[in-house]
Amino acid sequence: VYLELLAKIDTVLLDKTGTLTYGKPHVALIDPVDGYEADELLRIAAAAERNSEHPLALAVVTAAQEKQLVIGEPSSFSYTPGKGVHATVDGHTIAVGNAAFLEEASVSLPALSNSAGARVLVAREGRFIGAIHIADQVRDGASEAIRELQEMGLQIELLTGDTGASANAIAESIGIRQVFSGLLPEQKSARVDELIHLGRTVAMIGDGINDAPALSHAHVGVAMGSGTEIAHASANVLLIGNDLRKFAATVRTARWCRAVILQNFYGTLVVDALGIALAAIGVINPLLAAFIHVSSELMFILNSTRLLPR
């Protein structure tokens, strides 16, 4: 079933963090407001994020650990997928997440400059106290994989919860033209549903909790080997390793396999129909008809051997 679907795919949707990038982002810049030191901002954010499994949260916690900062244990913690976390640290209410998340919490934000990387905003007791800028690295082979998929005529789209500046920078570097940024998990799955409604055959490639709904909605959900257990459970196909070129090779193989199957199927119909017709009007005798049938079947078997590894 999935061989057929992979051969028919005409649209590929990709997550960014952990899929197109290594998913091991690192803190590139700490930008506190007046009255806070960079280490203090990092410590507060790390304490709030320490129970989160999101790659950006892990980057913040790792940076704090590398600086040997004392990271407090939150007395309460809640996570909103695709947005951020609320936590209580040392008796203070902390919110860490994207701009929409803080605005929903009635936090007044200053004018924020565009950033090519991801950005984590931090608020304490409802007051904005700074931003942490996080960078990631594009996976080896990602650009080549995208080029191969595009050469096969597939429509490629990037779906991410990151900011437009971050998403566009990654997309431009690897040749993706259609970018949807700032998406929540349900918005990713809504895009999948929209394309399916338009008659497209959709593959979704992702690795995280935020991708799980979209993976389960797509015709073929593909989880990265390093992805979360939820992503693995939601996907139809697990990519061994994390090389997107393997997915491009899989699609090419599926198309090649389907083409050979159709050649054999229609070839058999044509030969058998022609043989029956010629036998019916007496042009060929039963012995010759049997020889033609066996010879054609042998030819189709030999045609199938083209699928064997070389």
PDB file of C-alpha atoms in Angstrom, residues 8-267:
ATOM      1  CA  LYS A   8       2.055   8.656  -6.323  1.00  0.00           C
ATOM      2  CA  ILE A   9       3.308  11.388  -3.966  1.00  0.00           C
ATOM      3  CA  ASP A  10       3.217  14.830  -5.565  1.00  0.00           C
ATOM      4  CA  THR A  11       3.637  17.008  -2.458  1.00  0.00           C
ATOM      5  CA  VAL A  12       6.195  16.785   0.347  1.00  0.00           C
ATOM      6  CA  LEU A  13       5.806  18.830   3.527  1.00  0.00           C
ATOM      7  CA  LEU A  14       8.761  19.157   5.881  1.00  0.00           C
ATOM      8  CA  ASP A  15       9.264  20.322   9.428  1.00  0.00           C
ATOM      9  CA  LYS A  16      12.382  22.429  10.065  1.00  0.00           C
ATOM     10  CA  THR A  17      13.944  21.788  13.467  1.00  0.00           C
ATOM     11  CA  GLY A  18      15.237  18.227  13.672  1.00  0.00           C
ATOM     12  CA  THR A  19      14.179  17.424  10.110  1.00  0.00           C
ATOM     13  CA  LEU A  20      15.967  19.871   7.829  1.00  0.00           C
ATOM     14  CA  THR A  21      18.338  20.854  10.609  1.00  0.00           C
ATOM     15  CA  TYR A  22      20.217  18.703  13.090  1.00  0.00           C
ATOM     16  CA  GLY A  23      17.756  19.521  15.834  1.00  0.00           C
ATOM     17  CA  LYS A  24      20.634  20.372  18.163  1.00  0.00           C
ATOM     18  CA  PRO A  25      20.352  24.142  18.278  1.00  0.00           C
ATOM     19  CA  HIS A  26      22.692  26.189  20.412  1.00  0.00           C
ATOM     20  CA  VAL A  27      22.336  29.546  22.124  1.00  0.00           C
ATOM     21  CA  ALA A  28      23.903  32.180  19.893  1.00  0.00           C
ATOM     22  CA  LEU A  29      22.939  35.384  21.754  1.00  0.00           C
ATOM     23  CA  ILE A  30      21.383  36.332  25.100  1.00  0.00           C
ATOM     24  CA  ASP A  31      19.648  39.697  25.024  1.00  0.00           C
ATOM     25  CA  PRO A  32      18.295  40.759  28.466  1.00  0.00           C
ATOM     26  CA  VAL A  33      16.430  43.971  29.175  1.00  0.00           C
ATOM     27  CA  ASP A  34      17.941  46.630  31.420  1.00  0.00           C
ATOM     28  CA  GLY A  35      18.142  45.436  34.989  1.00  0.00           C
ATOM     29  CA  TYR A  36      18.975  41.823  34.136  1.00  0.00           C
ATOM     30  CA  GLU A  37      22.285  40.156  33.420  1.00  0.00           C
ATOM     31  CA  ALA A  38      22.666  37.661  30.570  1.00  0.00           C
ATOM     32  CA  ASP A  39      23.442  34.786  32.950  1.00  0.00           C
ATOM     33  CA  GLU A  40      20.437  35.619  35.118  1.00  0.00           C
ATOM     34  CA  LEU A  41      18.105  35.597  32.093  1.00  0.00           C
ATOM     35  CA  LEU A  42      19.556  32.283  30.948  1.00  0.00           C
ATOM     36  CA  ARG A  43      19.218  30.764  34.415  1.00  0.00           C
ATOM     37  CA  ILE A  44      15.565  31.792  34.704  1.00  0.00           C
ATOM     38  CA  ALA A  45      14.711  30.462  31.247  1.00  0.00           C
ATOM     39  CA  ALA A  46      16.582  27.193  31.844  1.00  0.00           C
ATOM     40  CA  ALA A  47      14.759  26.572  35.132  1.00  0.00           C
ATOM     41  CA  ALA A  48      11.394  27.065  33.427  1.00  0.00           C
ATOM     42  CA  GLU A  49      12.373  24.892  30.437  1.00  0.00           C
ATOM     43  CA  ARG A  50      14.184  22.071  32.248  1.00  0.00           C
ATOM     44  CA  ASN A  51      11.196  19.674  32.028  1.00  0.00           C
ATOM     45  CA  SER A  52      10.542  20.376  28.347  1.00  0.00           C
ATOM     46  CA  GLU A  53      11.710  18.040  25.555  1.00  0.00           C
ATOM     47  CA  HIS A  54      11.571  20.686  22.812  1.00  0.00           C
ATOM     48  CA  PRO A  55      14.931  21.134  21.015  1.00  0.00           C
ATOM     49  CA  LEU A  56      14.980  24.875  21.776  1.00  0.00           C
ATOM     50  CA  ALA A  57      14.386  24.184  25.461  1.00  0.00           C
ATOM     51  CA  LEU A  58      17.227  21.666  25.488  1.00  0.00           C
ATOM     52  CA  ALA A  59      19.506  24.283  23.910  1.00  0.00           C
ATOM     53  CA  VAL A  60      18.686  26.759  26.680  1.00  0.00           C
ATOM     54  CA  VAL A  61      19.228  24.202  29.450  1.00  0.00           C
ATOM     55  CA  THR A  62      22.483  22.981  27.872  1.00  0.00           C
ATOM     56  CA  ALA A  63      23.820  26.546  27.625  1.00  0.00           C
ATOM     57  CA  ALA A  64      23.048  27.135  31.308  1.00  0.00           C
ATOM     58  CA  GLN A  65      24.750  23.873  32.288  1.00  0.00           C
ATOM     59  CA  GLU A  66      27.835  24.762  30.254  1.00  0.00           C
ATOM     60  CA  LYS A  67      28.043  28.034  32.171  1.00  0.00           C
ATOM     61  CA  GLN A  68      27.647  26.018  35.401  1.00  0.00           C
ATOM     62  CA  LEU A  69      24.635  28.073  36.455  1.00  0.00           C
ATOM     63  CA  VAL A  70      22.443  26.812  39.277  1.00  0.00           C
ATOM     64  CA  ILE A  71      19.168  25.762  37.631  1.00  0.00           C
ATOM     65  CA  GLY A  72      16.226  25.714  39.994  1.00  0.00           C
ATOM     66  CA  GLU A  73      13.499  23.070  39.949  1.00  0.00           C
ATOM     67  CA  PRO A  74      10.088  24.473  38.902  1.00  0.00           C
ATOM     68  CA  SER A  75       7.313  23.839  41.401  1.00  0.00           C
ATOM     69  CA  SER A  76       4.776  23.853  38.565  1.00  0.00           C
ATOM     70  CA  PHE A  77       5.105  23.315  34.821  1.00  0.00           C
ATOM     71  CA  SER A  78       2.750  23.365  31.839  1.00  0.00           C
ATOM     72  CA  TYR A  79       3.559  23.061  28.138  1.00  0.00           C
ATOM     73  CA  THR A  80       1.525  24.405  25.237  1.00  0.00           C
ATOM     74  CA  PRO A  81       2.620  22.574  22.037  1.00  0.00           C
ATOM     75  CA  GLY A  82       4.051  24.905  19.447  1.00  0.00           C
ATOM     76  CA  LYS A  83       4.009  27.926  21.770  1.00  0.00           C
ATOM     77  CA  GLY A  84       5.931  27.635  25.018  1.00  0.00           C
ATOM     78  CA  VAL A  85       5.859  26.841  28.732  1.00  0.00           C
ATOM     79  CA  HIS A  86       4.545  28.304  31.951  1.00  0.00           C
ATOM     80  CA  ALA A  87       6.437  27.467  35.138  1.00  0.00           C
ATOM     81  CA  THR A  88       6.773  28.604  38.714  1.00  0.00           C
ATOM     82  CA  VAL A  89      10.407  29.013  39.746  1.00  0.00           C
ATOM     83  CA  ASP A  90      11.442  30.229  43.211  1.00  0.00           C
ATOM     84  CA  GLY A  91       7.903  31.496  43.720  1.00  0.00           C
ATOM     85  CA  HIS A  92       7.888  33.535  40.498  1.00  0.00           C
ATOM     86  CA  THR A  93       5.675  32.868  37.482  1.00  0.00           C
ATOM     87  CA  ILE A  94       7.800  32.431  34.364  1.00  0.00           C
ATOM     88  CA  ALA A  95       6.629  32.276  30.752  1.00  0.00           C
ATOM     89  CA  VAL A  96       9.018  31.156  28.019  1.00  0.00           C
ATOM     90  CA  GLY A  97       8.006  30.818  24.386  1.00  0.00           C
ATOM     91  CA  ASN A  98       7.264  32.646  21.166  1.00  0.00           C
ATOM     92  CA  ALA A  99       5.749  36.119  20.787  1.00  0.00           C
ATOM     93  CA  ALA A 100       2.184  34.844  20.365  1.00  0.00           C
ATOM     94  CA  PHE A 101       2.494  32.803  23.563  1.00  0.00           C
ATOM     95  CA  LEU A 102       3.614  35.783  25.642  1.00  0.00           C
ATOM     96  CA  GLU A 103       1.007  38.075  24.105  1.00  0.00           C
ATOM     97  CA  GLU A 104      -1.689  35.571  25.085  1.00  0.00           C
ATOM     98  CA  ALA A 105      -0.340  35.833  28.617  1.00  0.00           C
ATOM     99  CA  SER A 106      -0.846  39.636  28.430  1.00  0.00           C
ATOM    100  CA  VAL A 107       2.887  40.329  28.342  1.00  0.00           C
ATOM    101  CA  SER A 108       3.747  43.627  26.686  1.00  0.00           C
ATOM    102  CA  LEU A 109       6.555  43.101  24.175  1.00  0.00           C
ATOM    103  CA  PRO A 110       8.912  45.732  22.787  1.00  0.00           C
ATOM    104  CA  ALA A 111       9.642  46.044  19.075  1.00  0.00           C
ATOM    105  CA  LEU A 112      11.693  42.965  18.243  1.00  0.00           C
ATOM    106  CA  SER A 113      14.216  42.925  15.418  1.00  0.00           C
ATOM    107  CA  ASN A 114      14.112  40.165  12.818  1.00  0.00           C
ATOM    108  CA  SER A 115      16.386  37.243  13.549  1.00  0.00           C
ATOM    109  CA  ALA A 116      17.619  34.592  11.143  1.00  0.00           C
ATOM    110  CA  GLY A 117      17.534  32.012  13.923  1.00  0.00           C
ATOM    111  CA  ALA A 118      14.892  30.919  16.374  1.00  0.00           C
ATOM    112  CA  ARG A 119      14.101  33.190  19.288  1.00  0.00           C
ATOM    113  CA  VAL A 120      12.883  32.307  22.789  1.00  0.00           C
ATOM    114  CA  LEU A 121      11.200  35.142  24.696  1.00  0.00           C
ATOM    115  CA  VAL A 122      11.146  35.201  28.500  1.00  0.00           C
ATOM    116  CA  ALA A 123       8.719  36.922  30.874  1.00  0.00           C
ATOM    117  CA  ARG A 124       8.756  37.023  34.680  1.00  0.00           C
ATOM    118  CA  GLU A 125       5.643  37.939  36.631  1.00  0.00           C
ATOM    119  CA  GLY A 126       4.044  39.163  33.401  1.00  0.00           C
ATOM    120  CA  ARG A 127       6.956  41.429  32.458  1.00  0.00           C
ATOM    121  CA  PHE A 128       9.209  40.834  29.459  1.00  0.00           C
ATOM    122  CA  ILE A 129      12.805  40.373  30.618  1.00  0.00           C
ATOM    123  CA  GLY A 130      14.688  39.380  27.485  1.00  0.00           C
ATOM    124  CA  ALA A 131      15.184  37.170  24.454  1.00  0.00           C
ATOM    125  CA  ILE A 132      17.473  34.240  23.797  1.00  0.00           C
ATOM    126  CA  HIS A 133      18.498  33.763  20.170  1.00  0.00           C
ATOM    127  CA  ILE A 134      19.143  30.204  19.056  1.00  0.00           C
ATOM    128  CA  ALA A 135      20.864  28.951  15.906  1.00  0.00           C
ATOM    129  CA  ASP A 136      20.805  25.555  14.221  1.00  0.00           C
ATOM    130  CA  GLN A 137      22.707  23.897  11.385  1.00  0.00           C
ATOM    131  CA  VAL A 138      21.215  22.477   8.174  1.00  0.00           C
ATOM    132  CA  ARG A 139      21.657  18.720   7.852  1.00  0.00           C
ATOM    133  CA  ASP A 140      24.247  17.379   5.452  1.00  0.00           C
ATOM    134  CA  GLY A 141      22.523  16.318   2.253  1.00  0.00           C
ATOM    135  CA  ALA A 142      19.314  18.267   2.909  1.00  0.00           C
ATOM    136  CA  SER A 143      19.889  20.605  -0.024  1.00  0.00           C
ATOM    137  CA  GLU A 144      20.702  17.683  -2.327  1.00  0.00           C
ATOM    138  CA  ALA A 145      17.592  15.783  -1.204  1.00  0.00           C
ATOM    139  CA  ILE A 146      15.354  18.789  -1.855  1.00  0.00           C
ATOM    140  CA  ARG A 147      16.867  19.227  -5.310  1.00  0.00           C
ATOM    141  CA  GLU A 148      16.290  15.540  -6.150  1.00  0.00           C
ATOM    142  CA  LEU A 149      12.664  15.702  -5.020  1.00  0.00           C
ATOM    143  CA  GLN A 150      12.064  18.847  -7.051  1.00  0.00           C
ATOM    144  CA  GLU A 151      13.634  17.208 -10.124  1.00  0.00           C
ATOM    145  CA  MET A 152      11.023  14.460  -9.750  1.00  0.00           C
ATOM    146  CA  GLY A 153       8.338  17.145 -10.024  1.00  0.00           C
ATOM    147  CA  LEU A 154       7.293  17.164  -6.367  1.00  0.00           C
ATOM    148  CA  GLN A 155       5.947  20.277  -4.670  1.00  0.00           C
ATOM    149  CA  ILE A 156       8.016  21.016  -1.546  1.00  0.00           C
ATOM    150  CA  GLU A 157       6.747  23.087   1.392  1.00  0.00           C
ATOM    151  CA  LEU A 158       8.323  23.978   4.718  1.00  0.00           C
ATOM    152  CA  LEU A 159       5.981  23.969   7.727  1.00  0.00           C
ATOM    153  CA  THR A 160       7.438  25.279  10.980  1.00  0.00           C
ATOM    154  CA  GLY A 161       6.496  26.923  14.214  1.00  0.00           C
ATOM    155  CA  ASP A 162       9.585  29.128  14.053  1.00  0.00           C
ATOM    156  CA  THR A 163       9.586  32.773  13.034  1.00  0.00           C
ATOM    157  CA  GLY A 164       9.370  33.826   9.406  1.00  0.00           C
ATOM    158  CA  ALA A 165      12.933  35.152   9.387  1.00  0.00           C
ATOM    159  CA  SER A 166      14.332  31.870  10.720  1.00  0.00           C
ATOM    160  CA  ALA A 167      12.240  29.712   8.386  1.00  0.00           C
ATOM    161  CA  ASN A 168      12.991  31.804   5.302  1.00  0.00           C
ATOM    162  CA  ALA A 169      16.729  31.756   5.990  1.00  0.00           C
ATOM    163  CA  ILE A 170      16.787  27.953   6.136  1.00  0.00           C
ATOM    164  CA  ALA A 171      14.443  27.572   3.147  1.00  0.00           C
ATOM    165  CA  GLU A 172      16.489  29.911   0.987  1.00  0.00           C
ATOM    166  CA  SER A 173      19.715  28.080   1.801  1.00  0.00           C
ATOM    167  CA  ILE A 174      18.366  24.730   0.565  1.00  0.00           C
ATOM    168  CA  GLY A 175      16.096  25.831  -2.272  1.00  0.00           C
ATOM    169  CA  ILE A 176      12.576  25.623  -0.799  1.00  0.00           C
ATOM    170  CA  ARG A 177      10.289  28.353  -2.167  1.00  0.00           C
ATOM    171  CA  GLN A 178       7.046  27.785  -0.247  1.00  0.00           C
ATOM    172  CA  VAL A 179       7.330  28.487   3.475  1.00  0.00           C
ATOM    173  CA  PHE A 180       4.659  28.504   6.183  1.00  0.00           C
ATOM    174  CA  SER A 181       6.045  29.798   9.479  1.00  0.00           C
ATOM    175  CA  GLY A 182       4.679  30.417  12.964  1.00  0.00           C
ATOM    176  CA  LEU A 183       2.407  27.366  12.719  1.00  0.00           C
ATOM    177  CA  LEU A 184       0.855  25.512  15.623  1.00  0.00           C
ATOM    178  CA  PRO A 185       0.552  21.697  15.438  1.00  0.00           C
ATOM    179  CA  GLU A 186      -3.110  21.913  14.429  1.00  0.00           C
ATOM    180  CA  GLN A 187      -2.241  24.410  11.698  1.00  0.00           C
ATOM    181  CA  LYS A 188       0.289  21.990  10.247  1.00  0.00           C
ATOM    182  CA  SER A 189      -2.300  19.228  10.106  1.00  0.00           C
ATOM    183  CA  ALA A 190      -4.818  21.716   8.651  1.00  0.00           C
ATOM    184  CA  ARG A 191      -2.389  22.412   5.785  1.00  0.00           C
ATOM    185  CA  VAL A 192      -2.112  18.666   5.167  1.00  0.00           C
ATOM    186  CA  ASP A 193      -5.909  18.367   5.091  1.00  0.00           C
ATOM    187  CA  GLU A 194      -6.184  21.348   2.746  1.00  0.00           C
ATOM    188  CA  LEU A 195      -3.804  19.805   0.219  1.00  0.00           C
ATOM    189  CA  ILE A 196      -5.535  16.420   0.423  1.00  0.00           C
ATOM    190  CA  HIS A 197      -8.880  18.154  -0.194  1.00  0.00           C
ATOM    191  CA  LEU A 198      -7.329  19.675  -3.343  1.00  0.00           C
ATOM    192  CA  GLY A 199      -6.562  16.174  -4.588  1.00  0.00           C
ATOM    193  CA  ARG A 200      -2.851  16.118  -3.755  1.00  0.00           C
ATOM    194  CA  THR A 201      -1.053  12.995  -2.501  1.00  0.00           C
ATOM    195  CA  VAL A 202       0.860  14.226   0.528  1.00  0.00           C
ATOM    196  CA  ALA A 203       3.896  13.025   2.433  1.00  0.00           C
ATOM    197  CA  MET A 204       4.769  14.739   5.713  1.00  0.00           C
ATOM    198  CA  ILE A 205       8.274  14.434   7.178  1.00  0.00           C
ATOM    199  CA  GLY A 206       8.823  15.416  10.808  1.00  0.00           C
ATOM    200  CA  ASP A 207      10.465  14.420  14.046  1.00  0.00           C
ATOM    201  CA  GLY A 208       8.772  16.079  17.008  1.00  0.00           C
ATOM    202  CA  ILE A 209       5.663  16.141  19.139  1.00  0.00           C
ATOM    203  CA  ASN A 210       4.444  19.183  17.210  1.00  0.00           C
ATOM    204  CA  ASP A 211       4.539  17.185  13.958  1.00  0.00           C
ATOM    205  CA  ALA A 212       2.542  14.196  15.204  1.00  0.00           C
ATOM    206  CA  PRO A 213      -0.928  15.441  14.094  1.00  0.00           C
ATOM    207  CA  ALA A 214       0.326  16.294  10.592  1.00  0.00           C
ATOM    208  CA  LEU A 215       2.150  12.950  10.323  1.00  0.00           C
ATOM    209  CA  SER A 216      -1.042  11.060  11.133  1.00  0.00           C
ATOM    210  CA  HIS A 217      -3.154  13.116   8.678  1.00  0.00           C
ATOM    211  CA  ALA A 218      -0.836  12.760   5.652  1.00  0.00           C
ATOM    212  CA  HIS A 219      -1.170   9.930   3.132  1.00  0.00           C
ATOM    213  CA  VAL A 220       2.363   8.928   4.146  1.00  0.00           C
ATOM    214  CA  GLY A 221       3.795  10.167   7.428  1.00  0.00           C
ATOM    215  CA  VAL A 222       7.583   9.836   7.611  1.00  0.00           C
ATOM    216  CA  ALA A 223       9.357  10.154  10.970  1.00  0.00           C
ATOM    217  CA  MET A 224      13.059  10.877  11.257  1.00  0.00           C
ATOM    218  CA  GLY A 225      15.066   8.159  12.973  1.00  0.00           C
ATOM    219  CA  SER A 226      16.131  10.559  15.734  1.00  0.00           C
ATOM    220  CA  GLY A 227      12.571  11.773  16.272  1.00  0.00           C
ATOM    221  CA  THR A 228      10.395  11.445  19.369  1.00  0.00           C
ATOM    222  CA  GLU A 229       8.452   8.302  20.207  1.00  0.00           C
ATOM    223  CA  ILE A 230       5.197  10.146  19.532  1.00  0.00           C
ATOM    224  CA  ALA A 231       6.386  11.053  16.036  1.00  0.00           C
ATOM    225  CA  HIS A 232       7.412   7.436  15.410  1.00  0.00           C
ATOM    226  CA  ALA A 233       4.013   6.180  16.575  1.00  0.00           C
ATOM    227  CA  SER A 234       2.129   8.706  14.423  1.00  0.00           C
ATOM    228  CA  ALA A 235       4.079   8.008  11.222  1.00  0.00           C
ATOM    229  CA  ASN A 236       3.580   5.258   8.644  1.00  0.00           C
ATOM    230  CA  VAL A 237       7.258   5.104   7.695  1.00  0.00           C
ATOM    231  CA  LEU A 238      10.342   5.401   9.895  1.00  0.00           C
ATOM    232  CA  LEU A 239      13.407   6.789   8.138  1.00  0.00           C
ATOM    233  CA  ILE A 240      16.402   4.770   9.332  1.00  0.00           C
ATOM    234  CA  GLY A 241      18.949   7.395  10.236  1.00  0.00           C
ATOM    235  CA  ASN A 242      18.369  11.047   9.452  1.00  0.00           C
ATOM    236  CA  ASP A 243      19.550  11.434   5.856  1.00  0.00           C
ATOM    237  CA  LEU A 244      16.776  12.979   3.748  1.00  0.00           C
ATOM    238  CA  ARG A 245      18.500  11.671   0.623  1.00  0.00           C
ATOM    239  CA  LYS A 246      17.268   8.219   1.665  1.00  0.00           C
ATOM    240  CA  PHE A 247      13.687   9.448   1.397  1.00  0.00           C
ATOM    241  CA  ALA A 248      14.357  10.854  -2.080  1.00  0.00           C
ATOM    242  CA  ALA A 249      15.899   7.504  -3.070  1.00  0.00           C
ATOM    243  CA  THR A 250      12.869   5.673  -1.637  1.00  0.00           C
ATOM    244  CA  VAL A 251      10.456   7.757  -3.701  1.00  0.00           C
ATOM    245  CA  ARG A 252      12.539   7.183  -6.833  1.00  0.00           C
ATOM    246  CA  THR A 253      12.642   3.419  -6.168  1.00  0.00           C
ATOM    247  CA  ALA A 254       8.877   3.312  -5.528  1.00  0.00           C
ATOM    248  CA  ARG A 255       8.208   5.078  -8.833  1.00  0.00           C
ATOM    249  CA  TRP A 256      10.583   2.760 -10.687  1.00  0.00           C
ATOM    250  CA  CYS A 257       8.993  -0.314  -9.088  1.00  0.00           C
ATOM    251  CA  ARG A 258       5.476   0.866  -9.942  1.00  0.00           C
ATOM    252  CA  ALA A 259       6.511   1.589 -13.528  1.00  0.00           C
ATOM    253  CA  VAL A 260       7.894  -1.953 -13.968  1.00  0.00           C
ATOM    254  CA  ILE A 261       4.773  -3.491 -12.403  1.00  0.00           C
ATOM    255  CA  LEU A 262       2.536  -1.545 -14.786  1.00  0.00           C
ATOM    256  CA  GLN A 263       4.721  -2.536 -17.760  1.00  0.00           C
ATOM    257  CA  ASN A 264       4.315  -6.195 -16.839  1.00  0.00           C
ATOM    258  CA  PHE A 265       0.600  -5.878 -16.126  1.00  0.00           C
ATOM    259  CA  TYR A 266      -0.378  -4.114 -19.333  1.00  0.00           C
ATOM    260  CA  GLY A 267       2.138  -6.133 -21.347  1.00  0.00           C
TER     261      GLY A 267
END
